[in-house]
Amino acid sequence: MLNILVLGLGQCGNRILDSINSEAFGGNGMFAKYYSNQKFPASVKTIAINTAINDLKGLKCTLAKDRFHVPHLHGVGANRTLGKKVFEDNKELIMGEIDKRGSFDLIFIITSTAGGSGSSFAPRLVEELKAAYNAQIVCIAVLPFREEGSISLQNTAFCIKELIEEKPNGILLVDNQYLKKYAGDIKSAYDKINETTARRLLFLIEALNSEMLMVTDLGDLKTVMNGGVGIGTMGFYESDNGNTVKSTILGSFKPSGLLFPANVYTEGARAMLIIKGNKKYLDLDMINKTIEELSTEVGQVFKGVLVKKGPAKVLSLFTLNSIPELDSLYASAADAIRTEKVKREESKKQLDNAFACIEELEPIY
Amino acid sequence: MNSVRILVIATIFVFMLLIPVVVASGNDSYIFDNELQVNEGITIETSIHIEVVDVNRIPPERAKFRITSYQKPERTITVFREDGPQVNKYETYRGTSIYFDVIGVYSDSVQFSVSGPSNWRVTDYYDVETEEDLEEVADAVTVPKLKITRTLDIASVQQGQTVKVTFKIKNEGNGTASEIELDESTITGAYMEGCPASLNDIAAGATERVSYDLKIIDAEPGTYELNPTLLNYKSESGASYSSESTSNVLVIVAEEVLVPELGIKVTIESDDDVITCGDRFPAIIRIDNIGNATSGRVTIKSHLPDDVRVADGEIDPVYESIKPGDFVEYDVTMIAYEPGKHIIKMDVLWADAEASASAEFWAELSGFDKYYIYILAAIPIVLILLWLIKRRREYSF
C-alpha cells in the first residue's frame, strides 16, 4: 500500500484538502464526519498548513490534528516575501509536523499560486521535502481568476517559476478562470473546483494503489510527469451506460473535462489513462486500440484498467510540451507588475510633491 | 224431746256452717280444738309452742297467744272471737301456715282451734311458768347465757378458695349450757367442711372456739350476707335457750385463672407506610404476654406476600417462654419487589392458642425503575451526543 501525504497550503490548498477529506467520507454529506470514518483508497495522511488561523478554522472535514497553524498572526496578506520568511522561521516546526506522519512514497502539495502562504511555502516545501523524503512530489497548483488583481497574477508568475526551479516530479495545473464557466456564482465555482479536483486526485490515488487489470504504477506516474515541461493537468469523463469505452476515453480529452485549458492532441507530451468501471463496459480490445490511436498523437500513453462497479470512468493525466495559456498569464502578470510599478512610482512622486509643500516647515502649537 | 231434736239439728247446722270457714284449705285440718287456761300451752310437732297469755271478755272478746317456733323469734298475737281462721295466720320458718280461731272466751280460759297440715299433731301440753314462778326458780336454778361471735378470716374470697369461719362462744350466764346445737346456714355454691352440729357443754364463764372451713365451690361472684348463726342450748334444769350471732358479709370474686395471653404487633418503619421496591426496610415484631402466667414455647409464624423476601434476620423465631407482663421484640429486614399494596400477617402460637397481627404497606417503584426505560432510551442518545461532541472536537480547531 502506498503511503501518500497530501499537503494543503494556504486558503486554497486547505479547502481542496478539506474537499478531499470530505470525499473520503464517501460523499455522505456534511454530517458524515459525525458518524462515519474517512476511507482513503491508500494510506493517506493529510495536513492543512496555513498562517491564517481563520482559514484553518473554516475547514469542516479535516481533523483538528491535521491542521497546522504556522504562527504569524492572521496570514501573510498575499505577500510572498513575507511568506517565505515565515516559512524559514517555522521550517523546523512544519517539517516536524510532517515527520510525525511517517515516511511517504508520494507527496501531493496543493496550493494556490496567487495567495501568500501557499504560493510562498510551496517551492520551499518542495525543496525541504525532496531533501527529507525519497518520495515523488507532485504539486497541484491552482491558478487564480484573472480579475483577482495584479498581486495574484505576479504571485502566480513567480510561484510557478520557483516551483519549476525546485524540480518537483510534476506540476498539475488547475485553472479557476477556466473552470469558472462550469459553475454559477463565485462560491459555487470555488466549491465545484475544489470538489472536482478532490475527486480526481482520489481517483488517481485509488488507481495508483490498486491491483489493476492493466497496471499503472508510481513509476508510470513519474514517467508521465517527467514528460514535456513537467507541467500538466487532469481530464475526466464518466459515461452513461450507452457510451463505448472509446468514447469515454476520448471524452476525458475534451476541454470540458480538463482542469486547465489545453489542446491535448497538439500540446500533450505524455499521458496516463486510468479507466474504471464495470467489466462489461470495459472492452480491452477497444481500450488497447484507442490507446494506440492516441499514442500516435499524444505520445506515450500509460493505461490502467480498474474493474469496479458502476459505469466506465476515465481519468486522464497529461504533461504538456507547450502551455500557451501560461504565456498569456505571464504576459498579463508582467503587464500587471509594470503597471503596478508605474503606479507606485507615480504615487510616490505625488506623495513626494505633497511632502515638499511642508519642507523646511515646523509645526507650530 | 222436740227441744233436744231442735238443739241437735241446730248444732249440726252450725257445724255445717263452720266447716268451710275453719278449714283453710283442702289439705288443712284441725290440729287443736279445745279450751286452755291462761298460762297453759301446747306444743305442735315438738317445735311450735302456743301459750295462752291473756283473755278478755269485754267485747270484742279476745285472747292473746305467745307463739314460738324453730328459727323464728317469739311472737304474740291477739285473736278476736268471730274473726275466723283466715284472719289470724302464723307462718313457720319453713313456710307452713297454721290458723287460729277463738271460739269462746271465758274468765280465765279460752276455747280456740288451730288448723294446719292434716298430719300435724299436738305433741305436748304444758303450763307456762309465770314471772313469779321464774323469780322463785331464779333463786334456786342457774341459767346459761351463750354469746356467739362469728368471724371470717377473709372478707373477700375468690372462687375455689376457702374461708375459715371461727365461732367464739362465751357463756355469760351462771349455769352450764348443754345440748348445744349450732345451726349454721350457708350460701348456695359453698360447702361447709368440719362445721359441728353440736357442741360440748360450756360451763359458766367459759369460752369455746370452734372453726370450720367454708369452701367456695361454684358460688356466683357477688356480695353475700351470711345469716346469723343460731345456738340452741339447754340449761341444767332442761330449759331451752337460743342465741344468735350477728350476720357477716362475704364478698366472692371470680376465680383468677392463670393463663398466658400473648399479643403480637408488627410495625413497619417507613415514611407514610410507603416502601420503595427493591429497597430494604425494617419490620419490628413485638410479642407481649398480657396474661397472668408464663407462656410455654412460643412459635412465630409469618405469612409474607409472594414478592416480599426477608433480607436479614430471623422472621420465625421460637421462644421457650415469655413471662407475664414481659415482651420480646425482634426486627427483620425485608425487601418488596413488586409495587402495590402488601399485607404482612404474623401469627404467634403458644399452647393451644394463637394470635395474629398484620401490617400493611405500599410498595412503589423507585425513580430509577419508573424512568429506567427513559434512561435506557436516553443512554444511546447521550452516547451519540458524546460521540458527536467527541467527533466535533476532533474536527474543531
XYZ file of N, CA and C in Angstrom, chain B residues 275-374:
300
model
N -43.053 1.909 50.746
C -41.737 1.297 50.599
C -41.345 1.391 49.127
N -40.069 1.537 48.919
C -39.587 1.548 47.544
C -39.208 0.130 47.139
N -39.723 -0.287 46.006
C -39.435 -1.637 45.521
C -37.927 -1.841 45.435
N -37.506 -2.965 45.963
C -36.091 -3.298 45.877
C -35.272 -2.737 47.023
N -35.850 -1.795 47.780
C -35.121 -1.233 48.910
C -35.377 -2.079 50.161
N -34.398 -2.113 51.020
C -34.571 -2.821 52.286
C -35.384 -1.957 53.239
N -36.239 -2.586 53.989
C -36.977 -1.852 55.012
C -37.106 -2.729 56.253
N -37.036 -2.091 57.424
C -37.095 -2.875 58.665
C -38.538 -3.092 59.119
N -38.756 -4.215 59.720
C -40.048 -4.509 60.345
C -39.750 -4.992 61.763
N -40.483 -4.431 62.714
C -40.287 -4.794 64.117
C -41.480 -5.609 64.576
N -41.197 -6.779 65.119
C -42.260 -7.657 65.617
C -42.119 -7.735 67.130
N -43.208 -7.471 67.804
C -43.180 -7.470 69.268
C -44.282 -8.392 69.775
N -43.898 -9.241 70.727
C -44.862 -10.160 71.322
C -44.938 -9.844 72.803
N -46.123 -9.493 73.255
C -46.354 -9.147 74.660
C -47.140 -10.271 75.335
N -46.722 -10.596 76.534
C -47.525 -11.520 77.337
C -48.420 -10.674 78.225
N -49.673 -10.533 77.804
C -50.608 -9.713 78.557
C -51.437 -10.570 79.503
N -51.099 -11.845 79.586
C -51.799 -12.731 80.513
C -51.174 -12.655 81.889
N -51.552 -13.617 82.761
C -51.039 -13.602 84.122
C -50.218 -14.844 84.445
N -49.790 -15.515 83.380
C -48.966 -16.693 83.593
C -47.880 -16.742 82.532
N -46.802 -17.389 82.871
C -45.713 -17.542 81.919
C -46.136 -18.501 80.819
N -45.843 -18.063 79.618
C -46.243 -18.915 78.498
C -45.258 -20.076 78.352
N -45.699 -21.061 77.627
C -44.791 -22.150 77.280
C -44.024 -21.767 76.030
N -43.762 -22.722 75.201
C -42.994 -22.496 73.978
C -43.806 -21.598 73.029
N -43.173 -20.558 72.555
C -43.856 -19.587 71.690
C -43.248 -19.693 70.288
N -44.113 -19.887 69.332
C -43.665 -20.016 67.942
C -44.260 -18.877 67.131
N -43.414 -18.251 66.331
C -43.868 -17.172 65.465
C -43.953 -17.723 64.042
N -45.047 -17.434 63.399
C -45.245 -17.909 62.031
C -45.590 -16.712 61.161
N -44.822 -16.525 60.120
C -45.056 -15.374 59.249
C -45.776 -15.807 57.977
N -46.531 -14.885 57.442
C -47.204 -15.088 56.153
C -46.879 -13.872 55.292
N -45.875 -14.030 54.451
C -45.423 -12.906 53.632
C -46.020 -12.997 52.234
N -46.270 -11.859 51.608
C -46.679 -11.877 50.202
C -45.577 -12.517 49.343
N -45.966 -12.991 48.184
C -45.026 -13.741 47.341
C -43.787 -12.938 46.979
N -43.965 -11.647 46.819
C -42.835 -10.861 46.322
C -42.064 -10.184 47.450
N -42.375 -10.554 48.667
C -41.636 -9.973 49.799
C -40.670 -11.029 50.342
N -39.437 -10.645 50.461
C -38.394 -11.554 50.943
C -37.748 -10.977 52.192
N -37.271 -11.892 53.018
C -36.511 -11.465 54.192
C -35.056 -11.335 53.781
N -34.549 -10.137 53.942
C -33.158 -9.898 53.549
C -32.200 -10.156 54.704
N -32.679 -9.889 55.891
C -31.782 -10.058 57.031
C -32.623 -10.320 58.284
N -32.178 -11.252 59.086
C -32.865 -11.546 60.343
C -33.741 -12.785 60.240
N -34.095 -13.310 61.411
C -34.956 -14.499 61.506
C -36.380 -14.033 61.748
N -37.260 -14.321 60.841
C -38.627 -13.816 60.962
C -39.528 -14.769 61.742
N -39.157 -16.040 61.822
C -39.986 -17.015 62.531
C -39.215 -17.630 63.706
N -38.872 -16.811 64.686
C -38.103 -17.363 65.806
C -39.007 -18.168 66.752
N -38.369 -18.899 67.617
C -39.082 -19.678 68.629
C -38.537 -19.260 69.998
N -39.438 -18.969 70.930
C -39.037 -18.596 72.272
C -39.524 -19.658 73.248
N -38.678 -19.959 74.186
C -39.027 -21.014 75.136
C -40.157 -20.575 76.057
N -40.156 -19.317 76.459
C -41.235 -18.830 77.318
C -41.180 -17.316 77.369
N -42.316 -16.759 77.735
C -42.386 -15.313 77.961
C -43.141 -15.111 79.274
N -42.528 -14.374 80.158
C -43.133 -14.164 81.462
C -44.297 -13.180 81.347
N -45.230 -13.253 82.293
C -46.357 -12.322 82.242
C -45.870 -10.891 82.411
N -46.412 -10.022 81.578
C -46.001 -8.632 81.621
C -44.728 -8.364 80.854
N -44.094 -9.409 80.416
C -42.840 -9.245 79.685
C -43.124 -9.277 78.184
N -42.125 -8.953 77.413
C -42.290 -8.998 75.958
C -40.961 -9.336 75.300
N -41.075 -9.794 74.088
C -39.877 -9.986 73.264
C -40.084 -9.175 71.989
N -39.006 -8.694 71.481
C -39.083 -7.860 70.286
C -37.896 -8.191 69.401
N -38.156 -8.309 68.147
C -37.053 -8.545 67.215
C -37.373 -7.834 65.914
N -36.351 -7.625 65.144
C -36.583 -6.947 63.866
C -35.953 -7.725 62.739
N -36.565 -7.608 61.609
C -36.068 -8.239 60.399
C -36.037 -7.189 59.297
N -35.179 -7.428 58.347
C -35.097 -6.534 57.195
C -35.675 -7.257 55.994
N -36.574 -6.584 55.321
C -37.264 -7.227 54.196
C -37.138 -6.387 52.931
N -37.462 -7.016 51.845
C -37.445 -6.342 50.540
C -38.732 -6.712 49.803
N -39.395 -5.693 49.286
C -40.573 -5.934 48.432
C -40.176 -5.639 46.991
N -40.572 -6.552 46.122
C -40.111 -6.418 44.736
C -41.166 -5.863 43.787
N -42.426 -6.047 44.131
C -43.476 -5.615 43.216
C -44.221 -4.433 43.823
N -44.678 -3.507 42.993
C -45.445 -2.393 43.520
C -46.854 -2.834 43.907
N -47.457 -2.044 44.799
C -48.837 -2.327 45.186
C -48.974 -2.470 46.689
N -50.187 -2.847 47.081
C -50.482 -2.995 48.499
C -49.999 -4.361 48.986
N -49.351 -4.359 50.123
C -48.838 -5.598 50.682
C -49.342 -5.733 52.127
N -49.640 -6.948 52.499
C -50.048 -7.209 53.881
C -49.156 -8.309 54.441
N -48.502 -7.981 55.526
C -47.672 -8.970 56.213
C -48.463 -9.458 57.426
N -48.731 -10.745 57.479
C -49.506 -11.306 58.575
C -48.568 -12.156 59.433
N -48.684 -11.980 60.718
C -47.834 -12.724 61.638
C -48.729 -13.427 62.661
N -48.432 -14.686 62.916
C -49.144 -15.447 63.941
C -48.184 -15.773 65.066
N -48.705 -15.680 66.273
C -47.930 -16.170 67.410
C -48.713 -17.351 68.003
N -48.037 -18.470 68.157
C -48.680 -19.696 68.599
C -48.089 -20.102 69.952
N -48.948 -20.398 70.889
C -48.486 -20.907 72.181
C -49.580 -21.819 72.728
N -49.131 -22.867 73.360
C -50.064 -23.870 73.904
C -51.097 -24.197 72.821
N -52.358 -24.038 73.152
C -53.383 -24.306 72.150
C -53.975 -23.019 71.611
N -53.303 -21.932 71.854
C -53.872 -20.651 71.446
C -52.976 -19.982 70.414
N -53.530 -19.013 69.775
C -52.755 -18.251 68.821
C -53.347 -16.856 68.710
N -52.530 -15.957 68.249
C -52.967 -14.585 67.997
C -52.300 -14.131 66.709
N -52.936 -13.192 66.069
C -52.426 -12.724 64.781
C -52.353 -11.215 64.774
N -51.510 -10.738 63.908
C -51.425 -9.301 63.658
C -50.971 -9.132 62.224
N -51.281 -8.013 61.672
C -50.860 -7.765 60.298
C -50.460 -6.309 60.157
N -49.680 -6.068 59.158
C -49.248 -4.708 58.851
C -49.350 -4.510 57.348
N -49.816 -3.337 57.007
C -49.979 -3.027 55.585
C -48.950 -1.997 55.165
N -48.545 -2.079 53.956
C -47.695 -1.028 53.395
C -47.834 -1.040 51.876
N -47.487 0.069 51.317
C -47.499 0.201 49.854
C -46.066 0.151 49.348
N -45.903 -0.524 48.281
C -44.591 -0.540 47.621
C -44.720 0.221 46.312
N -43.760 1.073 46.107
C -43.759 1.852 44.867
C -42.444 1.643 44.143
N -42.523 1.760 42.865
C -41.305 1.628 42.067
C -40.385 2.797 42.373
N -39.120 2.537 42.350
C -38.164 3.615 42.577
C -38.132 4.520 41.359
N -37.546 5.672 41.581
C -37.418 6.613 40.469
C -36.693 5.989 39.298
N -35.696 5.178 39.656
C -34.952 4.551 38.570
C -35.833 3.563 37.811
N -36.608 2.764 38.577
C -37.471 1.783 37.920
C -38.527 2.454 37.057
N -39.030 3.607 37.589
C -40.064 4.301 36.834
C -39.513 4.824 35.513
N -38.300 5.323 35.634
C -37.801 6.048 34.476
C -36.692 5.316 33.746
N -36.486 4.028 34.138
C -35.348 3.361 33.535
C -35.499 3.207 32.035
N -36.751 3.080 31.573
C -36.950 2.927 30.132
C -36.515 4.202 29.424
N -36.823 5.334 30.113
C -36.398 6.600 29.522
C -34.885 6.752 29.616
